């Protein structure tokens, strides 16, 4: 401990101000006043009283400093007293040092974000947005799409029927038909929407889910256009090094049909790059001539391609979500990670 009176005063000043700042009420402040400025025991008062024992040449400067500290501490005591008396002061029970409550910030659901991003990429490639009814007929959902009603997909085991031949659409493909009937080619559309199936709710299935349909119909549209457009989409969505591949498949409404897979390049936190496995992103194909003629267009003149994809699956891949149900349960602690 120093005995240099200036250093003693500096320490006393700091201690007194700290004690004043943390005093909870008027009694606490009075105790601080007595401890530092009290006539008999006050530690600052003691320095003033001890001036006489200092060498005469030091007395004026130390006396001046002691009076300055006394003034500062007195002012701080008054200020804190006033603050404690204010209606919203600490004595009122309101703790002004508590951090404020942030207002809630809303955000788009992660699946909605995926739909928007996918749609915006196709919009930039010249596609328009289309929609169709969620309750549709067997004709639009199956027959017009070259799917006979004895096809397993049309079975009541798989499809939710409303009345007679009216059902909840089991895919967004009926929007293809309705668009071809309504608008003359060239057609380039994206149709996101809800679809319904008689599925058990589990980690990878829900009875209602989003699909995004794509359709291109024009004169002279070939498989090259199909492959190039989907490749461009994949590179814009997943990055320029993304590869795509087409695996032969079967859908009644396309010929040939394909399942499209992507292989992405991911960059690890340490900067190294790694290829992912092939991931299936959609069903697709060249539109079957029967579908084109069912829509009243001439399949000799028009050709096209189409796809259907699940944005929830794409959002799961993107964010590393392994249970589809988290997208439906809407726990805010989960959803808030996607607010941006
Ligand atoms: N409708 C199909 C389904 O729900 C997905 C699909 C496959 C759509 C191929 C298409 C397509 O347009 O060409 O499983």
Short mmCIF file of C-alpha atoms and ligand atoms in Angstrom, two decimals:
data_model
loop_
_atom_site.label_atom_id
_atom_site.label_comp_id
_atom_site.label_asym_id
_atom_site.label_seq_id
_atom_site.Cartn_x
_atom_site.Cartn_y
_atom_site.Cartn_z
CA UNK A 1 0.00 0.00 0.00
CA UNK A 2 1.28 3.40 -0.98
CA UNK A 3 1.59 6.25 1.45
CA UNK A 4 2.07 8.87 -1.24
CA UNK A 5 -0.95 11.13 -0.52
CA UNK A 6 -1.69 11.76 -4.22
CA UNK A 7 -1.83 8.06 -4.96
CA UNK A 8 -3.92 7.46 -1.86
CA UNK A 9 -6.36 10.09 -3.10
CA UNK A 10 -6.55 8.56 -6.58
CA UNK A 11 -7.38 5.16 -5.07
CA UNK A 12 -9.97 6.67 -2.74
CA UNK A 13 -11.61 8.51 -5.63
CA UNK A 14 -11.92 5.33 -7.70
CA UNK A 15 -13.20 3.26 -4.77
CA UNK A 16 -15.74 5.88 -3.74
CA UNK A 17 -17.12 6.27 -7.27
CA UNK A 18 -17.41 2.50 -7.68
CA UNK A 19 -19.22 2.18 -4.34
CA UNK A 20 -21.61 4.97 -5.30
CA UNK A 21 -22.39 3.40 -8.68
CA UNK A 22 -23.33 0.08 -7.08
CA UNK A 23 -25.18 1.42 -4.03
CA UNK A 24 -28.71 0.03 -4.24
CA UNK A 25 -30.55 2.60 -2.16
CA UNK A 26 -30.35 5.74 0.00
CA UNK A 27 -29.04 3.83 3.03
CA UNK A 28 -26.24 2.36 0.94
CA UNK A 29 -25.31 5.82 -0.29
CA UNK A 30 -25.27 7.22 3.22
CA UNK A 31 -22.89 4.44 4.28
CA UNK A 32 -20.59 5.35 1.36
CA UNK A 33 -20.73 9.02 2.35
CA UNK A 34 -19.77 8.23 5.94
CA UNK A 35 -16.96 5.88 4.88
CA UNK A 36 -15.33 8.45 2.62
CA UNK A 37 -16.47 11.88 3.71
CA UNK A 38 -17.63 11.36 7.32
CA UNK A 39 -16.21 13.96 9.67
CA UNK A 40 -14.52 11.55 12.06
CA UNK A 41 -13.97 8.32 10.11
CA UNK A 42 -14.16 9.39 6.47
CA UNK A 43 -11.08 8.28 4.57
CA UNK A 44 -10.95 11.39 2.37
CA UNK A 45 -11.55 13.61 5.40
CA UNK A 46 -8.59 11.85 7.04
CA UNK A 47 -6.28 12.94 4.21
CA UNK A 48 -7.40 16.55 4.72
CA UNK A 49 -6.88 16.27 8.43
CA UNK A 50 -3.43 14.81 7.94
CA UNK A 51 -2.23 17.74 5.80
CA UNK A 52 -0.52 19.26 8.83
CA UNK A 53 1.88 16.37 9.07
CA UNK A 54 3.11 16.79 5.49
CA UNK A 55 6.21 18.81 4.59
CA UNK A 56 4.99 22.43 4.18
CA UNK A 57 5.87 22.63 0.45
CA UNK A 58 3.57 19.69 -0.38
CA UNK A 59 0.57 20.86 1.59
CA UNK A 60 -1.05 23.25 -0.94
CA UNK A 61 -1.01 20.77 -3.85
CA UNK A 62 -2.23 17.81 -1.78
CA UNK A 63 -4.86 19.99 -0.14
CA UNK A 64 -6.11 21.13 -3.51
CA UNK A 65 -6.26 17.57 -4.80
CA UNK A 66 -8.07 16.34 -1.67
CA UNK A 67 -10.67 19.07 -2.06
CA UNK A 68 -11.13 18.21 -5.73
CA UNK A 69 -11.72 14.53 -4.88
CA UNK A 70 -14.13 15.52 -2.13
CA UNK A 71 -16.03 17.66 -4.65
CA UNK A 72 -16.18 14.88 -7.23
CA UNK A 73 -17.41 12.33 -4.68
CA UNK A 74 -19.99 14.75 -3.26
CA UNK A 75 -21.33 15.45 -6.75
CA UNK A 76 -21.49 11.73 -7.55
CA UNK A 77 -23.41 11.08 -4.33
CA UNK A 78 -25.94 13.78 -5.21
CA UNK A 79 -26.36 12.52 -8.73
CA UNK A 80 -26.88 8.93 -7.63
CA UNK A 81 -29.33 10.01 -4.94
CA UNK A 82 -31.37 11.84 -7.56
CA UNK A 83 -31.20 8.86 -9.91
CA UNK A 84 -32.44 6.47 -7.22
CA UNK A 85 -35.36 8.75 -6.49
CA UNK A 86 -36.54 8.90 -10.12
CA UNK A 87 -39.72 6.87 -10.72
CA UNK A 88 -37.96 4.55 -13.16
CA UNK A 89 -34.73 4.43 -11.16
CA UNK A 90 -33.20 1.27 -9.71
CA UNK A 91 -35.05 1.76 -6.43
CA UNK A 92 -38.34 1.44 -8.30
CA UNK A 93 -37.49 -2.17 -9.10
CA UNK A 94 -36.78 -1.40 -12.74
CA UNK A 95 -33.29 -2.53 -13.64
CA UNK A 96 -32.16 -0.23 -16.41
CA UNK A 97 -29.01 -2.23 -16.95
CA UNK A 98 -30.93 -5.30 -18.20
CA UNK A 99 -30.56 -5.81 -21.94
CA UNK A 100 -33.71 -4.84 -23.84
CA UNK A 101 -36.08 -7.37 -25.36
CA UNK A 102 -35.47 -7.63 -29.07
CA UNK A 103 -38.56 -7.35 -31.17
CA UNK A 104 -39.50 -10.59 -32.96
CA UNK A 105 -38.19 -10.79 -36.47
CA UNK A 106 -40.23 -12.85 -38.85
CA UNK A 107 -38.71 -14.81 -41.67
CA UNK A 108 -39.76 -16.96 -44.57
CA UNK A 109 -40.10 -20.68 -43.92
CA UNK A 110 -37.04 -22.59 -45.22
CA UNK A 111 -39.16 -24.43 -47.78
CA UNK A 112 -40.66 -21.15 -48.98
CA UNK A 113 -37.12 -19.79 -49.29
CA UNK A 114 -36.14 -22.78 -51.44
CA UNK A 115 -39.24 -22.33 -53.64
CA UNK A 116 -38.42 -18.64 -54.09
CA UNK A 117 -34.77 -19.25 -54.94
CA UNK A 118 -35.63 -21.98 -57.44
CA UNK A 119 -38.39 -19.93 -59.01
CA UNK A 120 -36.15 -16.85 -59.27
CA UNK A 121 -33.48 -18.81 -61.14
CA UNK A 122 -36.01 -20.05 -63.69
CA UNK A 123 -37.57 -16.58 -63.91
CA UNK A 124 -34.13 -15.25 -64.86
CA UNK A 125 -33.98 -17.97 -67.54
CA UNK A 126 -37.23 -16.67 -69.07
CA UNK A 127 -39.88 -18.79 -67.34
CA UNK A 128 -43.27 -17.48 -66.14
CA UNK A 129 -45.08 -18.63 -63.02
CA UNK A 130 -48.27 -20.69 -63.28
CA UNK A 131 -50.70 -22.26 -60.85
CA UNK A 132 -53.58 -24.66 -60.85
CA UNK A 133 -56.25 -25.90 -58.44
CA UNK A 134 -55.35 -28.17 -55.52
CA UNK A 135 -58.67 -30.02 -55.90
CA UNK A 136 -58.66 -31.35 -59.43
CA UNK A 137 -60.25 -34.09 -61.48
CA UNK A 138 -59.04 -37.58 -62.32
CA UNK A 139 -58.75 -36.42 -65.90
CA UNK A 140 -56.23 -33.66 -65.17
CA UNK A 141 -54.36 -35.51 -62.45
CA UNK A 142 -54.08 -38.84 -64.27
CA UNK A 143 -55.77 -39.57 -67.60
CA UNK A 144 -54.74 -36.48 -69.51
CA UNK A 145 -51.21 -37.18 -68.30
CA UNK A 146 -51.26 -40.53 -70.05
CA UNK A 147 -51.86 -42.33 -66.74
CA UNK A 148 -54.76 -44.81 -66.92
CA UNK A 149 -57.00 -44.99 -63.85
CA UNK A 150 -55.94 -48.59 -63.23
CA UNK A 151 -52.38 -47.34 -62.71
CA UNK A 152 -51.33 -47.91 -59.07
CA UNK A 153 -50.84 -44.16 -58.53
CA UNK A 154 -54.56 -43.61 -59.16
CA UNK A 155 -55.50 -46.13 -56.50
CA UNK A 156 -57.37 -44.95 -53.42
CA UNK A 157 -54.48 -46.36 -51.43
CA UNK A 158 -52.31 -43.54 -52.71
CA UNK A 159 -54.59 -40.69 -53.64
CA UNK A 160 -56.98 -38.65 -51.50
CA UNK A 161 -60.33 -38.55 -53.28
CA UNK A 162 -62.87 -35.86 -52.36
CA UNK A 163 -66.01 -36.88 -54.28
CA UNK A 164 -66.44 -39.19 -57.26
CA UNK A 165 -63.75 -38.27 -59.72
CA UNK A 166 -62.50 -35.20 -57.84
CA UNK A 167 -59.34 -35.54 -55.79
CA UNK A 168 -56.60 -33.60 -54.08
CA UNK A 169 -53.94 -33.43 -56.77
CA UNK A 170 -51.14 -35.92 -56.11
CA UNK A 171 -48.60 -33.90 -58.09
CA UNK A 172 -48.30 -30.51 -59.80
CA UNK A 173 -48.25 -32.10 -63.27
CA UNK A 174 -51.93 -31.26 -63.92
CA UNK A 175 -50.78 -27.64 -64.20
CA UNK A 176 -48.98 -28.72 -67.39
CA UNK A 177 -52.30 -29.63 -68.99
CA UNK A 178 -54.15 -26.57 -67.80
CA UNK A 179 -51.37 -24.29 -69.04
CA UNK A 180 -51.18 -25.93 -72.46
CA UNK A 181 -54.96 -25.61 -72.81
CA UNK A 182 -54.96 -21.94 -71.87
CA UNK A 183 -51.84 -20.41 -73.38
CA UNK A 184 -50.43 -20.92 -76.88
CA UNK A 185 -46.79 -22.04 -77.20
CA UNK A 186 -44.06 -21.05 -76.67
CA UNK A 187 -44.61 -22.12 -73.05
CA UNK A 188 -41.97 -21.90 -70.36
CA UNK A 189 -43.53 -22.13 -66.90
CA UNK A 190 -42.71 -22.94 -63.29
CA UNK A 191 -45.63 -24.04 -61.10
CA UNK A 192 -44.94 -24.44 -57.38
CA UNK A 193 -47.77 -25.71 -55.20
CA UNK A 194 -49.11 -28.10 -52.60
CA UNK A 195 -49.79 -31.73 -53.46
CA UNK A 196 -51.39 -34.48 -51.40
CA UNK A 197 -50.85 -38.18 -50.97
CA UNK A 198 -52.06 -40.89 -48.66
CA UNK A 199 -48.67 -41.21 -47.01
CA UNK A 200 -47.72 -41.99 -43.43
CA UNK A 201 -46.14 -39.04 -41.67
CA UNK A 202 -42.48 -39.95 -41.08
CA UNK A 203 -38.94 -38.59 -41.51
CA UNK A 204 -39.21 -38.60 -45.32
CA UNK A 205 -42.98 -38.48 -46.04
CA UNK A 206 -45.81 -36.11 -45.28
CA UNK A 207 -49.36 -36.33 -46.64
CA UNK A 208 -49.12 -32.76 -47.93
CA UNK A 209 -45.96 -31.35 -49.48
CA UNK A 210 -44.73 -28.80 -51.97
CA UNK A 211 -43.75 -29.61 -55.52
CA UNK A 212 -42.37 -27.44 -58.27
CA UNK A 213 -43.40 -28.31 -61.79
CA UNK A 214 -41.53 -27.05 -64.85
CA UNK A 215 -42.76 -27.20 -68.44
CA UNK A 216 -41.34 -26.07 -71.76
CA UNK A 217 -43.32 -26.50 -75.00
CA UNK A 218 -42.35 -25.02 -78.36
CA UNK A 219 -41.43 -25.94 -81.90
CA UNK A 220 -38.06 -27.64 -82.13
CA UNK A 221 -37.45 -28.17 -78.41
CA UNK A 222 -35.01 -31.06 -77.96
CA UNK A 223 -33.26 -33.03 -75.25
CA UNK A 224 -30.32 -30.61 -75.65
CA UNK A 225 -32.47 -27.70 -74.47
CA UNK A 226 -33.68 -29.85 -71.56
CA UNK A 227 -30.19 -30.86 -70.43
CA UNK A 228 -28.66 -27.42 -70.90
CA UNK A 229 -31.42 -25.62 -68.96
CA UNK A 230 -31.35 -28.04 -66.03
CA UNK A 231 -27.54 -27.89 -65.95
CA UNK A 232 -27.70 -24.10 -65.85
CA UNK A 233 -30.28 -24.24 -63.06
CA UNK A 234 -28.12 -26.64 -61.00
CA UNK A 235 -25.00 -24.50 -61.40
CA UNK A 236 -26.87 -21.34 -60.40
CA UNK A 237 -28.46 -23.03 -57.37
CA UNK A 238 -25.59 -25.17 -56.07
CA UNK A 239 -22.54 -23.44 -57.54
CA UNK A 240 -20.56 -23.37 -60.81
CA UNK A 241 -18.81 -26.72 -60.25
CA UNK A 242 -22.05 -28.68 -59.85
CA UNK A 243 -22.44 -31.64 -62.20
CA UNK A 244 -25.72 -33.21 -63.28
CA UNK A 245 -26.55 -36.62 -64.68
CA UNK A 246 -29.68 -38.20 -66.14
CA UNK A 247 -30.64 -41.71 -65.07
CA UNK A 248 -33.21 -43.51 -67.24
CA UNK A 249 -36.55 -43.81 -65.48
CA UNK A 250 -40.25 -44.10 -66.21
CA UNK A 251 -43.15 -41.67 -65.91
CA UNK A 252 -46.35 -42.13 -67.92
CA UNK A 253 -46.30 -38.50 -69.07
CA UNK A 254 -42.74 -38.38 -70.42
CA UNK A 255 -40.82 -40.34 -73.05
CA UNK A 256 -37.95 -40.74 -72.51
CA UNK A 257 -38.06 -40.20 -68.75
CA UNK A 258 -35.17 -39.49 -66.44
CA UNK A 259 -34.28 -38.97 -62.85
CA UNK A 260 -31.87 -36.08 -62.49
CA UNK A 261 -29.02 -36.23 -59.97
CA UNK A 262 -26.58 -33.54 -58.90
CA UNK A 263 -23.08 -33.80 -57.51
CA UNK A 264 -22.00 -30.71 -55.66
CA UNK A 265 -18.57 -29.47 -54.64
CA UNK A 266 -18.51 -28.39 -51.02
CA UNK A 267 -15.76 -26.37 -49.36
CA UNK A 268 -14.85 -27.57 -45.87
CA UNK A 269 -14.07 -25.08 -43.08
CA UNK A 270 -10.33 -25.75 -43.60
CA UNK A 271 -10.65 -24.69 -47.25
CA UNK A 272 -10.34 -28.13 -48.85
CA UNK A 273 -12.91 -29.03 -51.48
CA UNK A 274 -14.85 -32.24 -51.70
CA UNK A 275 -17.40 -33.78 -54.06
CA UNK A 276 -20.71 -34.86 -52.53
CA UNK A 277 -22.42 -38.10 -53.52
CA UNK A 278 -24.92 -38.01 -56.39
CA UNK A 279 -28.25 -36.75 -55.05
CA UNK A 280 -31.54 -37.16 -56.82
CA UNK A 281 -33.30 -33.82 -57.27
CA UNK A 282 -36.16 -34.41 -59.69
CA UNK A 283 -38.14 -36.55 -62.07
CA UNK A 284 -38.17 -35.24 -65.62
CA UNK A 285 -38.38 -36.11 -69.28
CA UNK A 286 -39.48 -35.18 -72.77
CA UNK A 287 -43.24 -34.61 -72.72
CA UNK A 288 -45.06 -37.63 -74.14
CA UNK A 289 -46.77 -36.85 -77.49
CA UNK A 290 -50.04 -38.21 -76.03
CA UNK A 291 -49.95 -35.52 -73.35
CA UNK A 292 -49.40 -32.82 -75.95
CA UNK A 293 -52.34 -34.01 -78.03
CA UNK A 294 -54.56 -34.43 -74.94
CA UNK A 295 -54.00 -30.70 -74.41
CA UNK A 296 -55.22 -30.01 -77.94
CA UNK A 297 -51.79 -29.25 -79.42
CA UNK A 298 -50.22 -30.92 -82.42
CA UNK A 299 -47.43 -33.27 -81.23
CA UNK A 300 -45.96 -33.27 -84.76
CA UNK A 301 -45.39 -29.54 -84.44
CA UNK A 302 -44.64 -29.12 -80.74
CA UNK A 303 -42.23 -30.89 -78.45
CA UNK A 304 -41.15 -30.11 -74.93
CA UNK A 305 -39.75 -31.23 -71.63
CA UNK A 306 -40.96 -31.16 -68.06
CA UNK A 307 -39.84 -31.84 -64.53
CA UNK A 308 -41.21 -32.15 -61.03
CA UNK A 309 -39.13 -31.59 -57.92
CA UNK A 310 -39.60 -31.43 -54.16
CA UNK A 311 -38.34 -28.16 -52.65
CA UNK A 312 -38.52 -29.58 -49.10
CA UNK A 313 -36.06 -32.29 -50.08
CA UNK A 314 -33.83 -29.69 -51.68
CA UNK A 315 -34.02 -27.54 -48.52
CA UNK A 316 -33.16 -30.64 -46.41
CA UNK A 317 -30.05 -31.26 -48.52
CA UNK A 318 -29.06 -27.61 -48.43
CA UNK A 319 -29.35 -27.21 -44.67
CA UNK A 320 -28.42 -30.73 -43.56
CA UNK A 321 -31.89 -31.36 -42.10
CA UNK A 322 -32.52 -35.09 -41.74
CA UNK A 323 -36.17 -35.18 -40.67
CA UNK A 324 -38.84 -33.69 -42.92
CA UNK A 325 -41.17 -33.30 -39.95
CA UNK A 326 -39.10 -30.44 -38.52
CA UNK A 327 -40.37 -28.36 -41.46
CA UNK A 328 -43.95 -28.99 -40.34
CA UNK A 329 -43.69 -28.82 -36.57
CA UNK A 330 -42.54 -25.21 -36.77
CA UNK A 331 -40.65 -25.04 -33.50
CA UNK A 332 -39.45 -21.42 -33.51
CA UNK A 333 -36.03 -22.48 -32.22
CA UNK A 334 -35.66 -24.47 -35.45
CA UNK A 335 -37.23 -21.88 -37.74
CA UNK A 336 -35.31 -18.93 -36.32
CA UNK A 337 -32.08 -20.38 -37.74
CA UNK A 338 -33.40 -19.57 -41.20
CA UNK A 339 -34.36 -15.94 -40.55
CA UNK A 340 -32.20 -13.71 -42.72
N1 LIG B 1 -45.23 -35.84 -61.25
C1 LIG B 1 -44.11 -36.63 -60.85
C2 LIG B 1 -44.28 -37.04 -59.40
O1 LIG B 1 -45.03 -36.42 -58.70
C3 LIG B 1 -42.82 -35.84 -60.97
C4 LIG B 1 -42.50 -35.57 -62.39
C5 LIG B 1 -41.75 -36.46 -63.11
C6 LIG B 1 -42.99 -34.43 -63.02
C7 LIG B 1 -41.45 -36.24 -64.42
C8 LIG B 1 -42.69 -34.20 -64.35
C9 LIG B 1 -41.90 -35.12 -65.04
O2 LIG B 1 -43.10 -33.11 -64.99
O3 LIG B 1 -41.61 -34.87 -66.35
O4 LIG B 1 -43.66 -37.95 -58.95
#
